[in-house]
Amino acid sequence: MAGERKLKDLPYAYGALKGLSEQLVKWHHGVHHAGYVKKLNEIEATLETADKTAANANYSAYGELKRRETFNASGVLLHELYWESLGGDGKIDEGSGIAKKIIDDFGSFEKWQEDIVACAKASTGWAILCLDPADDKLRNYLCDSHNQGAVWGATPLLALDVFEHAYYHDYGPDRAKYITAFLENVNWKAVDERLGKANGK
């Protein structure tokens, strides 16, 4: 039913991440992420009674609701992926499927990391490691907004939030230090499991 989405609990304690304070994580999860869930519920409920006969490309209440629907829905999904991508020690198992795939597609883990860091520094919203079904290659995509920059059919495997709410409390304008902290907390086992599911394993 519309309007019944719930905020998922974190798979670890608020203070469990290295380099990300408990307060930052509480705000990020309990305020920002929760806000997307709340607004998506409101939008879905309002769409049930919205006047579709007045839909118009210049402006209509229905059109604006549909635009914000994808923004908030993607915000919910990406934040869930963000939290599920964390909670590890940042060390990748060199024998894992994800490690082998990264080396195959980027040349080395170091080259992948250089690329995701650059992508995160250049983005105003997200840097996302995805599997592109068009050629079965891993790519880091830059998404300035939750619903802008994604590739249809691509499977997101790792999501790095670089909106200022994700780091400013701890790092101020030093986004690079936050990106380092994020990478030191990546749960590569979870990323590897997502790749396996994307490949039907």
PDB file of C-alpha atoms in Angstrom:
ATOM      1  CA  MET A   1       0.000   0.000   0.000  1.00  0.00           C
ATOM      2  CA  ALA A   2       1.137   3.542  -0.709  1.00  0.00           C
ATOM      3  CA  GLY A   3       2.502   5.502   2.206  1.00  0.00           C
ATOM      4  CA  GLU A   4       3.582   2.512   4.275  1.00  0.00           C
ATOM      5  CA  ARG A   5       7.343   2.449   3.752  1.00  0.00           C
ATOM      6  CA  LYS A   6       9.451   2.208   6.898  1.00  0.00           C
ATOM      7  CA  LEU A   7      12.940   3.447   7.721  1.00  0.00           C
ATOM      8  CA  LYS A   8      15.229   0.417   7.893  1.00  0.00           C
ATOM      9  CA  ASP A   9      17.367   0.036  10.987  1.00  0.00           C
ATOM     10  CA  LEU A  10      21.130   0.208  10.533  1.00  0.00           C
ATOM     11  CA  PRO A  11      22.893  -3.174  10.539  1.00  0.00           C
ATOM     12  CA  TYR A  12      25.274  -1.857  13.244  1.00  0.00           C
ATOM     13  CA  ALA A  13      25.308   0.649  16.103  1.00  0.00           C
ATOM     14  CA  TYR A  14      25.367   4.386  15.371  1.00  0.00           C
ATOM     15  CA  GLY A  15      28.838   4.681  16.870  1.00  0.00           C
ATOM     16  CA  ALA A  16      30.306   1.639  15.130  1.00  0.00           C
ATOM     17  CA  LEU A  17      31.912   3.297  12.099  1.00  0.00           C
ATOM     18  CA  LYS A  18      35.527   4.424  12.191  1.00  0.00           C
ATOM     19  CA  GLY A  19      35.988   8.110  11.393  1.00  0.00           C
ATOM     20  CA  LEU A  20      32.243   8.838  11.302  1.00  0.00           C
ATOM     21  CA  SER A  21      30.907  10.138  14.603  1.00  0.00           C
ATOM     22  CA  GLU A  22      27.842   8.715  16.288  1.00  0.00           C
ATOM     23  CA  GLN A  23      26.127  12.107  16.035  1.00  0.00           C
ATOM     24  CA  LEU A  24      26.807  12.382  12.301  1.00  0.00           C
ATOM     25  CA  VAL A  25      25.408   8.917  11.648  1.00  0.00           C
ATOM     26  CA  LYS A  26      22.335   9.613  13.817  1.00  0.00           C
ATOM     27  CA  TRP A  27      21.559  12.788  11.878  1.00  0.00           C
ATOM     28  CA  HIS A  28      22.294  11.219   8.514  1.00  0.00           C
ATOM     29  CA  HIS A  29      20.156   8.139   9.154  1.00  0.00           C
ATOM     30  CA  GLY A  30      17.503   9.438  11.533  1.00  0.00           C
ATOM     31  CA  VAL A  31      16.903  12.835   9.915  1.00  0.00           C
ATOM     32  CA  HIS A  32      18.052  12.883   6.272  1.00  0.00           C
ATOM     33  CA  HIS A  33      17.388   9.273   5.299  1.00  0.00           C
ATOM     34  CA  ALA A  34      14.184   9.236   7.373  1.00  0.00           C
ATOM     35  CA  GLY A  35      13.098  12.419   5.619  1.00  0.00           C
ATOM     36  CA  TYR A  36      13.153  10.716   2.216  1.00  0.00           C
ATOM     37  CA  VAL A  37      11.076   7.840   3.574  1.00  0.00           C
ATOM     38  CA  LYS A  38       8.533  10.264   5.057  1.00  0.00           C
ATOM     39  CA  LYS A  39       8.239  12.370   1.921  1.00  0.00           C
ATOM     40  CA  LEU A  40       7.987   9.317  -0.338  1.00  0.00           C
ATOM     41  CA  ASN A  41       5.084   8.083   1.775  1.00  0.00           C
ATOM     42  CA  GLU A  42       3.397  11.492   1.517  1.00  0.00           C
ATOM     43  CA  ILE A  43       3.909  11.629  -2.237  1.00  0.00           C
ATOM     44  CA  GLU A  44       2.596   8.110  -2.822  1.00  0.00           C
ATOM     45  CA  ALA A  45      -0.488   8.801  -0.700  1.00  0.00           C
ATOM     46  CA  THR A  46      -1.157  12.113  -2.478  1.00  0.00           C
ATOM     47  CA  LEU A  47      -0.750  10.531  -5.921  1.00  0.00           C
ATOM     48  CA  GLU A  48      -3.670   8.218  -5.205  1.00  0.00           C
ATOM     49  CA  THR A  49      -6.056  11.188  -5.355  1.00  0.00           C
ATOM     50  CA  ALA A  50      -4.106  13.565  -7.615  1.00  0.00           C
ATOM     51  CA  ASP A  51      -5.956  15.065 -10.580  1.00  0.00           C
ATOM     52  CA  LYS A  52      -4.483  13.242 -13.571  1.00  0.00           C
ATOM     53  CA  THR A  53      -6.720  15.109 -16.014  1.00  0.00           C
ATOM     54  CA  ALA A  54      -4.813  18.327 -15.277  1.00  0.00           C
ATOM     55  CA  ALA A  55      -1.391  16.786 -16.059  1.00  0.00           C
ATOM     56  CA  ASN A  56       0.676  19.251 -18.087  1.00  0.00           C
ATOM     57  CA  ALA A  57       4.340  19.463 -19.109  1.00  0.00           C
ATOM     58  CA  ASN A  58       4.614  23.148 -18.152  1.00  0.00           C
ATOM     59  CA  TYR A  59       3.228  22.660 -14.672  1.00  0.00           C
ATOM     60  CA  SER A  60       0.784  20.416 -12.880  1.00  0.00           C
ATOM     61  CA  ALA A  61       0.557  19.156  -9.341  1.00  0.00           C
ATOM     62  CA  TYR A  62       0.586  15.610 -10.695  1.00  0.00           C
ATOM     63  CA  GLY A  63       3.753  16.242 -12.711  1.00  0.00           C
ATOM     64  CA  GLU A  64       5.605  17.740  -9.751  1.00  0.00           C
ATOM     65  CA  LEU A  65       4.572  14.843  -7.536  1.00  0.00           C
ATOM     66  CA  LYS A  66       5.922  12.375 -10.111  1.00  0.00           C
ATOM     67  CA  ARG A  67       9.226  14.267 -10.334  1.00  0.00           C
ATOM     68  CA  ARG A  68       9.677  14.282  -6.572  1.00  0.00           C
ATOM     69  CA  GLU A  69       8.567  10.648  -6.391  1.00  0.00           C
ATOM     70  CA  THR A  70      11.692   9.450  -8.205  1.00  0.00           C
ATOM     71  CA  PHE A  71      13.917  11.835  -6.222  1.00  0.00           C
ATOM     72  CA  ASN A  72      12.699  10.518  -2.889  1.00  0.00           C
ATOM     73  CA  ALA A  73      12.384   6.872  -3.964  1.00  0.00           C
ATOM     74  CA  SER A  74      15.956   6.902  -5.237  1.00  0.00           C
ATOM     75  CA  GLY A  75      17.042   8.728  -2.075  1.00  0.00           C
ATOM     76  CA  VAL A  76      15.605   5.926   0.038  1.00  0.00           C
ATOM     77  CA  LEU A  77      17.182   3.164  -2.059  1.00  0.00           C
ATOM     78  CA  LEU A  78      20.605   4.795  -2.276  1.00  0.00           C
ATOM     79  CA  HIS A  79      20.725   5.485   1.458  1.00  0.00           C
ATOM     80  CA  GLU A  80      19.817   1.879   2.210  1.00  0.00           C
ATOM     81  CA  LEU A  81      22.651   0.788  -0.092  1.00  0.00           C
ATOM     82  CA  TYR A  82      25.001   3.334   1.515  1.00  0.00           C
ATOM     83  CA  TRP A  83      24.433   1.967   5.027  1.00  0.00           C
ATOM     84  CA  GLU A  84      24.621  -1.636   3.832  1.00  0.00           C
ATOM     85  CA  SER A  85      27.925  -0.839   2.101  1.00  0.00           C
ATOM     86  CA  LEU A  86      29.482   0.110   5.451  1.00  0.00           C
ATOM     87  CA  GLY A  87      30.306  -1.762   8.636  1.00  0.00           C
ATOM     88  CA  GLY A  88      33.401  -3.544   7.359  1.00  0.00           C
ATOM     89  CA  ASP A  89      37.121  -2.907   7.679  1.00  0.00           C
ATOM     90  CA  GLY A  90      37.641  -1.597   4.157  1.00  0.00           C
ATOM     91  CA  LYS A  91      39.806  -4.590   3.197  1.00  0.00           C
ATOM     92  CA  ILE A  92      38.844  -6.520   0.100  1.00  0.00           C
ATOM     93  CA  ASP A  93      39.359 -10.285  -0.168  1.00  0.00           C
ATOM     94  CA  GLU A  94      41.653 -10.615  -3.180  1.00  0.00           C
ATOM     95  CA  GLY A  95      40.082 -13.967  -4.040  1.00  0.00           C
ATOM     96  CA  SER A  96      36.516 -12.652  -4.048  1.00  0.00           C
ATOM     97  CA  GLY A  97      34.419 -12.206  -7.149  1.00  0.00           C
ATOM     98  CA  ILE A  98      34.219  -8.441  -6.680  1.00  0.00           C
ATOM     99  CA  ALA A  99      38.004  -8.119  -6.354  1.00  0.00           C
ATOM    100  CA  LYS A 100      38.581 -10.120  -9.529  1.00  0.00           C
ATOM    101  CA  LYS A 101      35.919  -8.153 -11.396  1.00  0.00           C
ATOM    102  CA  ILE A 102      37.395  -4.816 -10.300  1.00  0.00           C
ATOM    103  CA  ILE A 103      40.838  -5.895 -11.492  1.00  0.00           C
ATOM    104  CA  ASP A 104      39.417  -7.147 -14.802  1.00  0.00           C
ATOM    105  CA  ASP A 105      37.472  -3.963 -15.484  1.00  0.00           C
ATOM    106  CA  PHE A 106      39.706  -1.266 -13.974  1.00  0.00           C
ATOM    107  CA  GLY A 107      43.149  -2.845 -14.265  1.00  0.00           C
ATOM    108  CA  SER A 108      43.787  -2.918 -10.510  1.00  0.00           C
ATOM    109  CA  PHE A 109      42.051  -2.218  -7.221  1.00  0.00           C
ATOM    110  CA  GLU A 110      44.178   0.913  -6.886  1.00  0.00           C
ATOM    111  CA  LYS A 111      42.968   2.237 -10.244  1.00  0.00           C
ATOM    112  CA  TRP A 112      39.359   1.591  -9.226  1.00  0.00           C
ATOM    113  CA  GLN A 113      39.923   3.429  -5.952  1.00  0.00           C
ATOM    114  CA  GLU A 114      41.538   6.363  -7.734  1.00  0.00           C
ATOM    115  CA  ASP A 115      38.518   6.557 -10.029  1.00  0.00           C
ATOM    116  CA  ILE A 116      35.859   6.314  -7.289  1.00  0.00           C
ATOM    117  CA  VAL A 117      37.667   8.994  -5.257  1.00  0.00           C
ATOM    118  CA  ALA A 118      37.790  11.325  -8.273  1.00  0.00           C
ATOM    119  CA  CYS A 119      34.135  10.597  -9.004  1.00  0.00           C
ATOM    120  CA  ALA A 120      33.192  11.369  -5.389  1.00  0.00           C
ATOM    121  CA  LYS A 121      35.168  14.613  -5.396  1.00  0.00           C
ATOM    122  CA  ALA A 122      33.512  15.741  -8.638  1.00  0.00           C
ATOM    123  CA  SER A 123      29.941  14.851  -7.662  1.00  0.00           C
ATOM    124  CA  THR A 124      27.499  16.976  -5.712  1.00  0.00           C
ATOM    125  CA  GLY A 125      25.520  13.897  -4.643  1.00  0.00           C
ATOM    126  CA  TRP A 126      26.724  10.340  -5.160  1.00  0.00           C
ATOM    127  CA  ALA A 127      29.511   8.173  -6.537  1.00  0.00           C
ATOM    128  CA  ILE A 128      28.120   4.706  -7.262  1.00  0.00           C
ATOM    129  CA  LEU A 129      29.881   1.511  -8.312  1.00  0.00           C
ATOM    130  CA  CYS A 130      27.529  -0.261 -10.721  1.00  0.00           C
ATOM    131  CA  LEU A 131      27.444  -3.293 -12.964  1.00  0.00           C
ATOM    132  CA  ASP A 132      26.423  -2.171 -16.456  1.00  0.00           C
ATOM    133  CA  PRO A 133      24.392  -4.909 -18.213  1.00  0.00           C
ATOM    134  CA  ALA A 134      25.176  -3.502 -21.657  1.00  0.00           C
ATOM    135  CA  ASP A 135      28.692  -4.948 -21.585  1.00  0.00           C
ATOM    136  CA  ASP A 136      28.877  -6.583 -18.131  1.00  0.00           C
ATOM    137  CA  LYS A 137      31.475  -4.047 -16.967  1.00  0.00           C
ATOM    138  CA  LEU A 138      31.841  -2.348 -13.596  1.00  0.00           C
ATOM    139  CA  ARG A 139      31.682   1.430 -13.736  1.00  0.00           C
ATOM    140  CA  ASN A 140      31.716   4.278 -11.234  1.00  0.00           C
ATOM    141  CA  TYR A 141      28.832   6.619 -12.029  1.00  0.00           C
ATOM    142  CA  LEU A 142      28.537  10.225 -10.902  1.00  0.00           C
ATOM    143  CA  CYS A 143      25.019  11.146  -9.777  1.00  0.00           C
ATOM    144  CA  ASP A 144      24.547  14.795  -8.835  1.00  0.00           C
ATOM    145  CA  SER A 145      21.070  14.027  -7.536  1.00  0.00           C
ATOM    146  CA  HIS A 146      19.396  10.827  -6.334  1.00  0.00           C
ATOM    147  CA  ASN A 147      17.588  10.424  -9.633  1.00  0.00           C
ATOM    148  CA  GLN A 148      20.101  11.932 -12.080  1.00  0.00           C
ATOM    149  CA  GLY A 149      23.106  10.179 -13.557  1.00  0.00           C
ATOM    150  CA  ALA A 150      21.992   6.579 -13.211  1.00  0.00           C
ATOM    151  CA  VAL A 151      22.061   4.203 -16.173  1.00  0.00           C
ATOM    152  CA  TRP A 152      18.924   2.181 -16.880  1.00  0.00           C
ATOM    153  CA  GLY A 153      19.357  -1.462 -15.949  1.00  0.00           C
ATOM    154  CA  ALA A 154      22.669  -0.969 -14.156  1.00  0.00           C
ATOM    155  CA  THR A 155      22.903  -2.646 -10.746  1.00  0.00           C
ATOM    156  CA  PRO A 156      24.305  -0.451  -7.954  1.00  0.00           C
ATOM    157  CA  LEU A 157      26.791  -2.365  -5.807  1.00  0.00           C
ATOM    158  CA  LEU A 158      28.359   0.344  -3.639  1.00  0.00           C
ATOM    159  CA  ALA A 159      27.016   3.831  -2.927  1.00  0.00           C
ATOM    160  CA  LEU A 160      29.105   6.721  -1.594  1.00  0.00           C
ATOM    161  CA  ASP A 161      27.026   9.686  -0.420  1.00  0.00           C
ATOM    162  CA  VAL A 162      28.867  12.984  -0.857  1.00  0.00           C
ATOM    163  CA  PHE A 163      26.055  15.407  -0.113  1.00  0.00           C
ATOM    164  CA  GLU A 164      27.327  17.744   2.620  1.00  0.00           C
ATOM    165  CA  HIS A 165      25.002  16.244   5.230  1.00  0.00           C
ATOM    166  CA  ALA A 166      27.027  13.032   4.980  1.00  0.00           C
ATOM    167  CA  TYR A 167      30.248  14.560   6.296  1.00  0.00           C
ATOM    168  CA  TYR A 168      30.150  18.262   7.224  1.00  0.00           C
ATOM    169  CA  HIS A 169      29.557  17.700  10.954  1.00  0.00           C
ATOM    170  CA  ASP A 170      32.816  15.727  11.198  1.00  0.00           C
ATOM    171  CA  TYR A 171      34.965  17.091   8.395  1.00  0.00           C
ATOM    172  CA  GLY A 172      33.637  20.507   7.396  1.00  0.00           C
ATOM    173  CA  PRO A 173      34.649  21.209   3.787  1.00  0.00           C
ATOM    174  CA  ASP A 174      37.355  18.488   3.775  1.00  0.00           C
ATOM    175  CA  ARG A 175      35.466  15.992   1.645  1.00  0.00           C
ATOM    176  CA  ALA A 176      38.647  14.047   0.848  1.00  0.00           C
ATOM    177  CA  LYS A 177      39.097  12.969   4.476  1.00  0.00           C
ATOM    178  CA  TYR A 178      35.497  11.805   4.620  1.00  0.00           C
ATOM    179  CA  ILE A 179      35.948   9.765   1.426  1.00  0.00           C
ATOM    180  CA  THR A 180      38.985   8.106   3.011  1.00  0.00           C
ATOM    181  CA  ALA A 181      36.945   7.313   6.133  1.00  0.00           C
ATOM    182  CA  PHE A 182      34.154   5.850   3.989  1.00  0.00           C
ATOM    183  CA  LEU A 183      36.575   3.570   2.134  1.00  0.00           C
ATOM    184  CA  GLU A 184      38.049   2.369   5.432  1.00  0.00           C
ATOM    185  CA  ASN A 185      34.568   1.196   6.489  1.00  0.00           C
ATOM    186  CA  VAL A 186      33.452  -0.561   3.305  1.00  0.00           C
ATOM    187  CA  ASN A 187      31.946  -3.997   3.834  1.00  0.00           C
ATOM    188  CA  TRP A 188      33.354  -5.727   0.766  1.00  0.00           C
ATOM    189  CA  LYS A 189      31.644  -9.001   1.628  1.00  0.00           C
ATOM    190  CA  ALA A 190      28.260  -7.279   1.205  1.00  0.00           C
ATOM    191  CA  VAL A 191      29.395  -5.733  -2.100  1.00  0.00           C
ATOM    192  CA  ASP A 192      30.569  -9.141  -3.298  1.00  0.00           C
ATOM    193  CA  GLU A 193      27.201 -10.677  -2.391  1.00  0.00           C
ATOM    194  CA  ARG A 194      25.417  -7.979  -4.421  1.00  0.00           C
ATOM    195  CA  LEU A 195      27.599  -8.748  -7.429  1.00  0.00           C
ATOM    196  CA  GLY A 196      26.751 -12.435  -7.063  1.00  0.00           C
ATOM    197  CA  LYS A 197      23.021 -11.661  -7.013  1.00  0.00           C
ATOM    198  CA  ALA A 198      23.388  -9.415 -10.064  1.00  0.00           C
ATOM    199  CA  ASN A 199      25.040 -12.349 -11.850  1.00  0.00           C
ATOM    200  CA  GLY A 200      22.304 -14.735 -10.711  1.00  0.00           C
ATOM    201  CA  LYS A 201      24.514 -16.619  -8.260  1.00  0.00           C
TER     202      LYS A 201
END
